[in-house]
Amino acid sequence: MSSMGGSADENLETKETHVRSLSSSHGQEPYVHKVGIPPRQNLFREFQSTVKETFFADDPLRSFKDQTKSRKLILGIEAIFPILSWGRTYNLAKLRGDLIAGLTIASLCIPQDIGYAKLANLDPEYGLYSSFVPPLIYAVMGSSRDIAIGPVAVVSLLLGTLLQSEIDPIANPIDYRRLAFTATFFAGITQATLGVLRLGFLIDFLSHAAIVGFMGGAAITIALQQLKGFLGIQKFTKKTDVISVMYSVLSSAHHGWNWQTIVIGAVFLAFLLFAKYIGKKNTRFFWVPAIAPLISVILSTLFVYLTRADKHGVAIVKHIKSGINPSSVKEIYFTGDYLGKGFRIGIVAGMIALTEATAIGRTFASMKDYQLDGNKEMVALGAMNVVGSFTSCYVATGSFSRSAVNYMAGCETAVSNIVMSVVVFLTLEFLTPLFEYTPNAILATIIISAVINLVDYKAAILIWKIDKFDFVACMGAFFGVVFASVEIGLLIAVSISFAKILLQVTRPRTAILGKIPRTTVYRNIQQYPEATRVPGVLIIRVDSAIYFSNSNYVKERILRWLMDEEEQVKVDYQTRIQFLIVEMSPVTDIDTSGIHALEELFRSLQKRDVQVLIIKPNTVRILNDIMWQISYQRKHHFDQLVLANPGPIVIDKLHTSNFAALLGEDKIFLTVAEAVAYCSPKLAEDP
């Protein structure tokens, strides 16, 4: 009993000391700052401001201000065709850098394009077509100085997988090719539409973690698909999951493998990996891994031609059609059943291509410290794919490996894409017969060596350390691609990304606040263990806007905080909780139903003679339920509810609804410290 009495005396002394520290000197009432009411805005201007921040946050028309009509016309044309802007300052010094970079990436892209076309189940020339026309269009309309345009492994695999689920590329190659052009057309339309309507923020819904997992899984899948060419297998599964692929590989081990093909593939794979090692070891030798694929193609082709290894089971590319891109306008499905299928496949392929190109463009733009207009990029990418679909190309986008080589080679502008395109043009016109004896094994090794870097295990480890839920998204996308299919993995990636958003919206964080010693600052007691709680007062912060989707959870979470605190008070014989302060600085908005609920709350509390004080009036409907339950749960003994620090939108809504006048503006507080100071004299009077 004596120990209990001593504890009670200490609590009372602590409480009185705290009250005295919060009270102003000389017995005067502390000065309370009034919560500012934002000026009323015109409805049209408010709507205009919201639309501007949503779709035009980068203020794209800033350069048009205070300009003459003729100047605005010129600026408008330059906005569509940036080459007219930077082209005026182009000189021989820049041409030298672009020429070297263009020749370097051309040596890399030609063998890759032939292999990627096979990955998309198309003839090799279509990969070269896609590195001729699209880069020219992008060079005129694109704003990135470093991105290299052409087919890429992930999009080629995705397109090939989705297309062959609709049409057999072997049994019906013409319709398959037409569907590929149709999908490319709608991929371009999707990209351009997103850019014109300034909806680029939609691609941000695919989180970085999901992209890392998806790319890693796609890289594994692509590498496994190359076992057909690497091992010389004739009959191979059309499925992409690891179980089906490995079963197909192992079941053909006794009679389906070709040892000459394996030797060619293994030797040149070792050569390519060694070239990559040299390039990473010393950045001055960046050109070594860039030209290694072309050297591999030349040497392996000569070897097969001289030894006639093709007559011993070594599969070769055979004939590649000469000449530049033929027109494919009449081959696109604008009617019929395949129109819808091409539209669906095009949207998926276009979004993935857009995500990859945007990430690459932003990366190199930040490295060179220049601004990249994402919406202009989307329009440029969309335009090049639409034109590409008319000229026998399939979906092209920015290639990370080629863009990295382009950057390392010292590119200055998008002219490097033009140089690459010219080299591809010369190849199509004059050099395609030289690839007739190129073994498929060398194309497989080139693709394998190219996609290895897509397995970014370091990024996955970092994601695990930073955010476990992000790691789940990463692994979900990875295993979805590897064990199911590319489209399943993509669906999982998107689903988990959206699930994370919904979880954060419906389950916002809350925290108990305490006072930092020798300050008037109140912070999370878990983050700041030295923060002390105010006797008789529970301060809770809600870290989210409050809408219908999370209001019930916030209400229940606050009540659980209260119940836990009350139980702790009873155990420690502390001052009973008399005030609940809800600090709502992070609460940026509240919906209409919350306002009505708060009015009902106030009327309900008036009948029970319970005083309400507001500091941050944002959680309206929730507080209704909280106070109603508090008034009936006598075990909590709450006398008053205090809210702190209302934001401009919230306080404006409270005044618009006349709730502020109903409540009393003198009971709306600016800070937690002032709310605590208001509560302190009443705590001192408590017996």
XYZ file of N, CA and C in Angstrom, residues 234-418:
555
model
N 16.087 -29.947 -82.550
C 15.164 -29.704 -83.658
C 13.738 -29.492 -83.158
N 13.252 -30.404 -82.328
C 11.893 -30.307 -81.802
C 11.950 -29.738 -80.389
N 11.274 -28.610 -80.211
C 11.373 -27.888 -78.932
C 9.991 -27.397 -78.529
N 9.744 -27.368 -77.237
C 8.430 -26.942 -76.741
C 8.148 -25.483 -77.086
N 6.874 -25.171 -77.273
C 6.465 -23.791 -77.509
C 6.195 -23.050 -76.203
N 6.146 -23.790 -75.098
C 5.915 -23.162 -73.806
C 7.197 -22.489 -73.316
N 7.020 -21.524 -72.429
C 8.181 -20.757 -71.957
C 8.534 -21.029 -70.502
N 7.689 -21.756 -69.761
C 7.995 -21.976 -68.349
C 9.183 -22.923 -68.206
N 9.909 -22.795 -67.106
C 11.165 -23.508 -66.923
C 10.959 -25.022 -66.892
N 9.855 -25.486 -66.349
C 9.624 -26.934 -66.261
C 9.447 -27.537 -67.643
N 8.621 -26.904 -68.481
C 8.398 -27.407 -69.842
C 9.678 -27.362 -70.661
N 10.431 -26.272 -70.525
C 11.664 -26.127 -71.297
C 12.686 -27.183 -70.893
N 12.884 -27.364 -69.591
C 13.869 -28.341 -69.135
C 13.456 -29.763 -69.485
N 12.161 -30.045 -69.432
C 11.688 -31.371 -69.842
C 11.972 -31.601 -71.318
N 11.750 -30.574 -72.138
C 12.014 -30.689 -73.570
C 13.495 -30.887 -73.837
N 14.345 -30.184 -73.070
C 15.792 -30.303 -73.246
C 16.278 -31.696 -72.843
N 15.862 -32.156 -71.674
C 16.347 -33.440 -71.160
C 15.802 -34.621 -71.952
N 14.561 -34.509 -72.412
C 13.967 -35.617 -73.161
C 14.623 -35.804 -74.522
N 15.282 -34.765 -75.028
C 15.943 -34.862 -76.335
C 17.450 -35.071 -76.205
N 17.913 -35.346 -74.986
C 19.357 -35.440 -74.753
C 19.997 -36.585 -75.520
N 19.308 -37.701 -75.648
C 19.916 -38.892 -76.248
C 20.046 -38.782 -77.758
N 19.080 -38.156 -78.400
C 19.096 -38.164 -79.860
C 18.928 -36.781 -80.490
N 18.663 -35.760 -79.673
C 18.345 -34.457 -80.256
C 19.446 -33.421 -80.174
N 20.510 -33.692 -79.414
C 21.576 -32.703 -79.281
C 22.619 -32.908 -80.392
N 23.268 -31.804 -80.777
C 24.305 -31.869 -81.809
C 25.614 -31.355 -81.213
N 26.618 -32.222 -81.126
C 27.836 -31.842 -80.408
C 28.617 -30.741 -81.119
N 28.567 -30.702 -82.474
C 29.260 -29.630 -83.190
C 28.648 -28.273 -82.851
N 27.313 -28.252 -82.760
C 26.624 -27.014 -82.407
C 26.986 -26.575 -81.000
N 27.053 -27.534 -80.093
C 27.380 -27.217 -78.700
C 28.783 -26.633 -78.603
N 29.735 -27.198 -79.357
C 31.116 -26.697 -79.332
C 31.160 -25.256 -79.829
N 30.490 -24.986 -80.937
C 30.467 -23.623 -81.483
C 29.856 -22.660 -80.469
N 28.727 -23.044 -79.887
C 28.049 -22.177 -78.925
C 28.887 -21.932 -77.686
N 29.507 -22.994 -77.146
C 30.273 -22.868 -75.911
C 31.508 -21.994 -76.115
N 32.202 -22.183 -77.238
C 33.415 -21.404 -77.500
C 33.095 -19.922 -77.612
N 32.088 -19.600 -78.373
C 31.792 -18.185 -78.585
C 31.071 -17.556 -77.397
N 30.358 -18.360 -76.610
C 29.782 -17.812 -75.384
C 30.899 -17.426 -74.416
N 31.905 -18.261 -74.325
C 33.059 -17.929 -73.479
C 33.746 -16.666 -73.994
N 33.861 -16.553 -75.321
C 34.477 -15.357 -75.914
C 33.673 -14.101 -75.588
N 32.361 -14.175 -75.706
C 31.508 -13.010 -75.432
C 31.558 -12.613 -73.959
N 31.543 -13.602 -73.074
C 31.610 -13.300 -71.648
C 32.962 -12.712 -71.269
N 34.025 -13.202 -71.917
C 35.350 -12.642 -71.658
C 35.437 -11.200 -72.158
N 34.819 -10.927 -73.299
C 34.791 -9.562 -73.830
C 34.028 -8.631 -72.891
N 32.943 -9.124 -72.314
C 32.194 -8.321 -71.342
C 33.033 -8.049 -70.100
N 33.777 -9.049 -69.680
C 34.630 -8.887 -68.505
C 35.675 -7.805 -68.750
N 36.253 -7.797 -69.942
C 37.254 -6.778 -70.282
C 36.622 -5.393 -70.268
N 35.410 -5.281 -70.836
C 34.731 -3.993 -70.871
C 34.397 -3.463 -69.489
N 34.032 -4.355 -68.572
C 33.717 -3.936 -67.205
C 34.974 -3.622 -66.411
N 36.050 -4.348 -66.709
C 37.291 -4.166 -65.962
C 37.918 -2.814 -66.263
N 37.823 -2.400 -67.496
C 38.414 -1.125 -67.902
C 37.459 -0.440 -68.868
N 36.890 0.672 -68.464
C 35.887 1.353 -69.284
C 36.457 1.871 -70.601
N 37.772 1.993 -70.701
C 38.360 2.436 -71.969
C 38.151 1.402 -73.071
N 37.920 0.151 -72.664
C 37.702 -0.920 -73.641
C 36.210 -1.253 -73.785
N 35.368 -0.229 -73.671
C 33.922 -0.449 -73.805
C 33.565 -1.018 -75.164
N 34.388 -0.715 -76.157
C 34.103 -1.138 -77.530
C 34.322 -2.641 -77.737
N 35.079 -3.260 -76.835
C 35.355 -4.695 -76.990
C 34.078 -5.529 -76.895
N 33.270 -5.395 -75.806
C 32.011 -6.160 -75.782
C 31.007 -5.685 -76.836
N 31.179 -4.454 -77.336
C 30.249 -3.950 -78.347
C 30.458 -4.617 -79.700
N 31.715 -4.819 -80.077
C 31.972 -5.418 -81.391
C 32.139 -6.939 -81.315
N 32.215 -7.479 -80.104
C 32.402 -8.927 -79.947
C 31.301 -9.749 -80.625
N 30.003 -9.355 -80.513
C 28.974 -10.142 -81.213
C 29.179 -10.197 -82.721
N 29.530 -9.061 -83.331
C 29.736 -9.047 -84.782
C 30.950 -9.891 -85.162
N 32.010 -9.804 -84.367
C 33.185 -10.643 -84.622
C 32.816 -12.114 -84.505
N 31.984 -12.429 -83.516
C 31.543 -13.816 -83.334
C 30.754 -14.307 -84.541
N 29.891 -13.453 -85.056
C 29.100 -13.824 -86.234
C 30.010 -14.063 -87.435
N 30.964 -13.166 -87.640
C 31.862 -13.291 -88.792
C 32.697 -14.565 -88.696
N 33.306 -14.797 -87.542
C 34.176 -15.967 -87.380
C 33.392 -17.278 -87.461
N 32.234 -17.317 -86.783
C 31.444 -18.554 -86.803
C 30.890 -18.830 -88.197
N 30.513 -17.779 -88.911
C 30.010 -17.953 -90.275
C 31.104 -18.491 -91.189
N 32.315 -17.922 -91.084
C 33.444 -18.422 -91.873
C 33.747 -19.874 -91.533
N 33.689 -20.200 -90.248
C 33.982 -21.575 -89.824
C 32.985 -22.557 -90.434
N 31.710 -22.236 -90.363
C 30.684 -23.140 -90.907
C 30.811 -23.244 -92.424
N 31.100 -22.113 -93.080
C 31.213 -22.112 -94.545
C 32.410 -22.944 -94.998
N 33.525 -22.814 -94.302
C 34.733 -23.524 -94.709
C 34.675 -25.005 -94.369
N 34.066 -25.345 -93.252
C 34.012 -26.760 -92.839
C 32.729 -27.446 -93.282
N 31.762 -26.639 -93.811
C 30.437 -27.154 -94.195
C 29.807 -27.940 -93.045
N 29.925 -27.318 -91.872
C 29.352 -27.946 -90.683
C 27.842 -28.054 -90.771
N 27.217 -27.267 -91.651
C 25.766 -27.335 -91.806
C 25.316 -28.692 -92.318
N 26.228 -29.405 -92.993
C 25.882 -30.743 -93.489
C 26.038 -31.810 -92.411
N 26.505 -31.359 -91.237
C 26.674 -32.294 -90.111
C 25.720 -31.956 -88.964
N 24.629 -31.309 -89.289
C 23.595 -31.058 -88.296
C 23.633 -29.698 -87.644
N 24.578 -28.826 -88.025
C 24.636 -27.484 -87.459
C 23.617 -26.608 -88.180
N 22.589 -26.162 -87.446
C 21.530 -25.339 -88.050
C 22.072 -23.946 -88.353
N 21.715 -23.431 -89.526
C 22.183 -22.111 -89.943
C 20.997 -21.201 -90.249
N 21.282 -19.906 -90.368
C 20.231 -18.921 -90.624
C 19.611 -19.112 -91.996
N 20.418 -19.476 -92.970
C 20.020 -19.638 -94.372
C 19.714 -18.281 -94.997
N 18.699 -18.226 -95.821
C 18.476 -17.021 -96.630
C 17.857 -15.893 -95.807
N 18.446 -14.690 -95.942
C 17.864 -13.468 -95.396
C 17.509 -12.573 -96.570
N 16.289 -12.170 -96.647
C 15.807 -11.379 -97.771
C 16.538 -10.043 -97.854
N 17.013 -9.707 -99.048
C 17.718 -8.443 -99.256
C 16.731 -7.316 -99.526
N 17.218 -6.079 -99.385
C 16.389 -4.909 -99.667
C 15.810 -4.301 -98.405
N 15.453 -3.010 -98.552
C 14.918 -2.293 -97.391
C 13.455 -2.644 -97.175
N 12.891 -2.086 -96.127
C 11.562 -2.450 -95.653
C 10.489 -2.321 -96.731
N 9.777 -3.404 -96.997
C 8.615 -3.289 -97.891
C 7.413 -2.721 -97.130
N 6.459 -2.177 -97.846
C 5.261 -1.627 -97.212
C 4.403 -2.755 -96.642
N 3.821 -2.495 -95.480
C 2.948 -3.492 -94.846
C 1.607 -2.873 -94.447
N 1.274 -1.736 -95.065
C 0.029 -1.039 -94.715
C -1.177 -1.939 -94.941
N -1.176 -2.666 -96.062
C -2.324 -3.502 -96.401
C -2.367 -4.798 -95.602
N -1.299 -5.085 -94.879
C -1.265 -6.329 -94.113
C -1.820 -6.175 -92.698
N -2.024 -4.949 -92.241
C -2.548 -4.722 -90.888
C -4.038 -5.038 -90.854
N -4.447 -5.733 -89.801
C -5.868 -6.072 -89.638
C -6.623 -4.861 -89.071
N -7.431 -4.233 -89.913
C -8.292 -3.144 -89.442
C -9.735 -3.610 -89.254
N -10.016 -4.851 -89.639
C -11.335 -5.462 -89.445
C -11.128 -6.943 -89.124
N -12.208 -7.594 -88.721
C -12.153 -9.024 -88.483
C -11.801 -9.385 -87.045
N -11.693 -10.691 -86.798
C -11.455 -11.190 -85.449
C -10.073 -10.815 -84.920
N -9.094 -10.744 -85.825
C -7.727 -10.466 -85.386
C -7.512 -9.008 -85.007
N -8.462 -8.144 -85.327
C -8.337 -6.737 -84.945
C -8.292 -6.601 -83.424
N -9.245 -7.239 -82.739
C -9.292 -7.165 -81.283
C -8.085 -7.816 -80.635
N -7.645 -8.935 -81.210
C -6.482 -9.628 -80.649
C -5.218 -8.779 -80.820
N -5.071 -8.179 -81.981
C -3.921 -7.307 -82.206
C -3.945 -6.093 -81.297
N -5.140 -5.562 -81.048
C -5.295 -4.418 -80.161
C -4.865 -4.776 -78.736
N -5.326 -5.928 -78.254
C -4.985 -6.355 -76.887
C -3.494 -6.608 -76.744
N -2.916 -7.349 -77.686
C -1.480 -7.650 -77.626
C -0.664 -6.365 -77.762
N -1.116 -5.464 -78.629
C -0.396 -4.215 -78.846
C -0.339 -3.349 -77.599
N -1.432 -3.289 -76.855
C -1.449 -2.488 -75.622
C -0.433 -3.021 -74.619
N -0.419 -4.345 -74.435
C 0.509 -4.947 -73.469
C 1.956 -4.715 -73.906
N 2.254 -5.029 -75.172
C 3.624 -4.864 -75.662
C 4.034 -3.396 -75.653
N 3.110 -2.512 -76.006
C 3.413 -1.089 -76.026
C 3.725 -0.541 -74.646
N 2.970 -0.973 -73.642
C 3.209 -0.491 -72.277
C 4.559 -0.986 -71.738
N 4.892 -2.257 -71.999
C 6.178 -2.787 -71.535
C 7.323 -2.081 -72.252
N 7.180 -1.896 -73.563
C 8.221 -1.188 -74.327
C 8.372 0.243 -73.828
N 7.259 0.868 -73.509
C 7.287 2.251 -73.018
C 7.959 2.337 -71.652
N 7.660 1.383 -70.787
C 8.270 1.363 -69.456
C 9.782 1.222 -69.547
N 10.227 0.318 -70.411
C 11.667 0.098 -70.560
C 12.352 1.326 -71.145
N 11.777 1.902 -72.196
C 12.384 3.074 -72.834
C 12.418 4.269 -71.896
N 11.344 4.475 -71.138
C 11.291 5.603 -70.206
C 12.346 5.463 -69.118
N 12.488 4.262 -68.577
C 13.492 4.029 -67.539
C 14.897 4.270 -68.072
N 15.164 3.797 -69.281
C 16.490 3.983 -69.883
C 16.756 5.457 -70.153
N 15.769 6.140 -70.745
C 15.936 7.554 -71.060
C 16.185 8.394 -69.829
N 15.428 8.148 -68.759
C 15.609 8.908 -67.520
C 16.972 8.644 -66.890
N 17.423 7.394 -66.978
C 18.714 7.042 -66.380
C 19.848 7.833 -67.012
N 19.908 7.828 -68.334
C 21.017 8.502 -69.008
C 20.852 10.015 -69.013
N 19.611 10.487 -68.969
C 19.395 11.940 -68.871
C 19.921 12.465 -67.544
N 19.705 11.712 -66.466
C 20.214 12.138 -65.161
C 21.732 12.078 -65.113
N 22.327 11.128 -65.832
C 23.782 11.007 -65.856
C 24.426 12.177 -66.594
N 23.724 12.696 -67.606
C 24.256 13.840 -68.357
C 23.621 15.161 -67.935
N 22.737 15.114 -66.945
C 22.148 16.314 -66.364
C 21.387 17.153 -67.386
N 20.421 16.522 -68.046
C 19.497 17.278 -68.894
C 18.089 16.742 -68.679
N 17.110 17.578 -69.013
C 15.720 17.224 -68.769
C 15.154 16.409 -69.926
N 14.348 15.418 -69.575
C 13.706 14.568 -70.570
C 12.202 14.682 -70.398
N 11.518 15.128 -71.443
C 10.065 15.266 -71.401
C 9.438 13.899 -71.672
N 8.893 13.285 -70.621
C 8.346 11.942 -70.752
C 7.209 11.846 -71.744
N 6.348 12.858 -71.800
C 5.212 12.810 -72.720
C 5.658 12.949 -74.169
N 6.671 13.790 -74.423
C 7.221 13.882 -75.778
C 7.854 12.563 -76.193
N 8.513 11.915 -75.245
C 9.118 10.624 -75.531
C 8.055 9.603 -75.940
N 6.934 9.623 -75.260
C 5.866 8.687 -75.588
C 5.320 8.934 -76.991
N 5.162 10.210 -77.337
C 4.681 10.543 -78.679
C 5.687 10.075 -79.724
N 6.981 10.300 -79.467
C 8.025 9.890 -80.408
C 8.064 8.372 -80.570
N 8.013 7.655 -79.439
C 8.021 6.192 -79.494
C 6.778 5.662 -80.202
N 5.631 6.291 -79.915
C 4.404 5.871 -80.568
C 4.444 6.115 -82.062
N 4.931 7.284 -82.460
C 5.003 7.612 -83.889
C 5.920 6.647 -84.625
N 7.056 6.324 -84.030
C 8.001 5.440 -84.726
C 7.438 4.025 -84.860
N 6.640 3.566 -83.887
C 6.053 2.229 -84.004
C 4.872 2.202 -84.966
N 4.127 3.295 -85.036
C 3.049 3.365 -86.026
C 3.634 3.344 -87.431
N 4.631 4.189 -87.680
C 5.299 4.188 -88.986
C 5.976 2.842 -89.225
N 6.559 2.276 -88.167
C 7.198 0.977 -88.298
C 6.226 -0.107 -88.699
N 5.011 -0.065 -88.172
C 4.005 -1.075 -88.534
C 3.617 -0.980 -90.004
N 3.795 0.200 -90.594
C 3.502 0.389 -92.016
C 4.665 -0.043 -92.904
N 5.823 -0.289 -92.271
C 7.032 -0.618 -93.039
C 7.650 -1.929 -92.557
N 6.821 -2.893 -92.250
C 7.242 -4.265 -91.936
C 8.140 -4.376 -90.703
N 7.922 -3.520 -89.710
C 8.677 -3.591 -88.456
C 7.779 -4.146 -87.353
N 8.378 -4.745 -86.356
C 7.624 -5.073 -85.151
C 8.075 -4.143 -84.033
N 7.492 -4.280 -82.850
C 7.639 -3.287 -81.784
C 9.109 -3.032 -81.461
N 9.508 -1.768 -81.562
C 10.869 -1.336 -81.215
C 10.798 -0.400 -80.015
N 11.884 -0.350 -79.285
C 11.949 0.531 -78.120
C 13.409 0.795 -77.797
N 13.668 1.396 -76.643
C 15.043 1.649 -76.244
C 15.688 0.398 -75.691
N 16.891 0.114 -76.151
C 17.636 -1.047 -75.677
C 18.652 -0.596 -74.639
N 18.646 -1.241 -73.468
C 19.568 -0.823 -72.412
C 21.017 -1.118 -72.788
N 21.279 -2.307 -73.309
C 22.660 -2.665 -73.649
C 23.205 -1.742 -74.735
N 22.411 -1.501 -75.777
C 22.868 -0.624 -76.855
C 22.960 0.827 -76.402
N 22.030 1.251 -75.542
C 22.075 2.630 -75.036
C 23.311 2.844 -74.166
N 23.662 1.825 -73.377
C 24.866 1.926 -72.547
C 26.113 2.034 -73.418
N 26.166 1.226 -74.480
C 27.296 1.307 -75.413
C 27.305 2.662 -76.109
N 26.133 3.138 -76.490
C 26.004 4.448 -77.142
C 26.555 5.551 -76.242
N 26.210 5.465 -74.966
C 26.679 6.451 -73.993
C 28.196 6.364 -73.802
N 28.693 5.149 -73.648
C 30.127 4.962 -73.433
C 30.948 5.350 -74.653
N 30.365 5.220 -75.841
C 31.082 5.550 -77.076
C 31.154 7.048 -77.316
N 30.466 7.815 -76.489
C 30.570 9.269 -76.589
C 29.557 9.910 -77.503
N 28.358 9.358 -77.587
C 27.325 9.962 -78.439
C 26.987 11.361 -77.919
N 26.660 12.239 -78.835
C 26.319 13.615 -78.485
C 24.832 13.890 -78.663
N 24.245 13.328 -79.713
C 22.832 13.568 -80.027
C 22.213 12.288 -80.588
N 20.979 12.409 -81.027
C 20.278 11.269 -81.629
C 20.780 10.941 -83.024
N 21.761 11.679 -83.525
C 22.344 11.369 -84.832
C 23.001 9.988 -84.818
N 23.428 9.532 -83.632
C 24.007 8.186 -83.550
C 22.996 7.134 -83.992
N 21.713 7.361 -83.735
C 20.671 6.457 -84.230
C 20.583 6.499 -85.749
N 20.785 7.691 -86.321
C 20.753 7.820 -87.786
C 21.925 7.062 -88.398
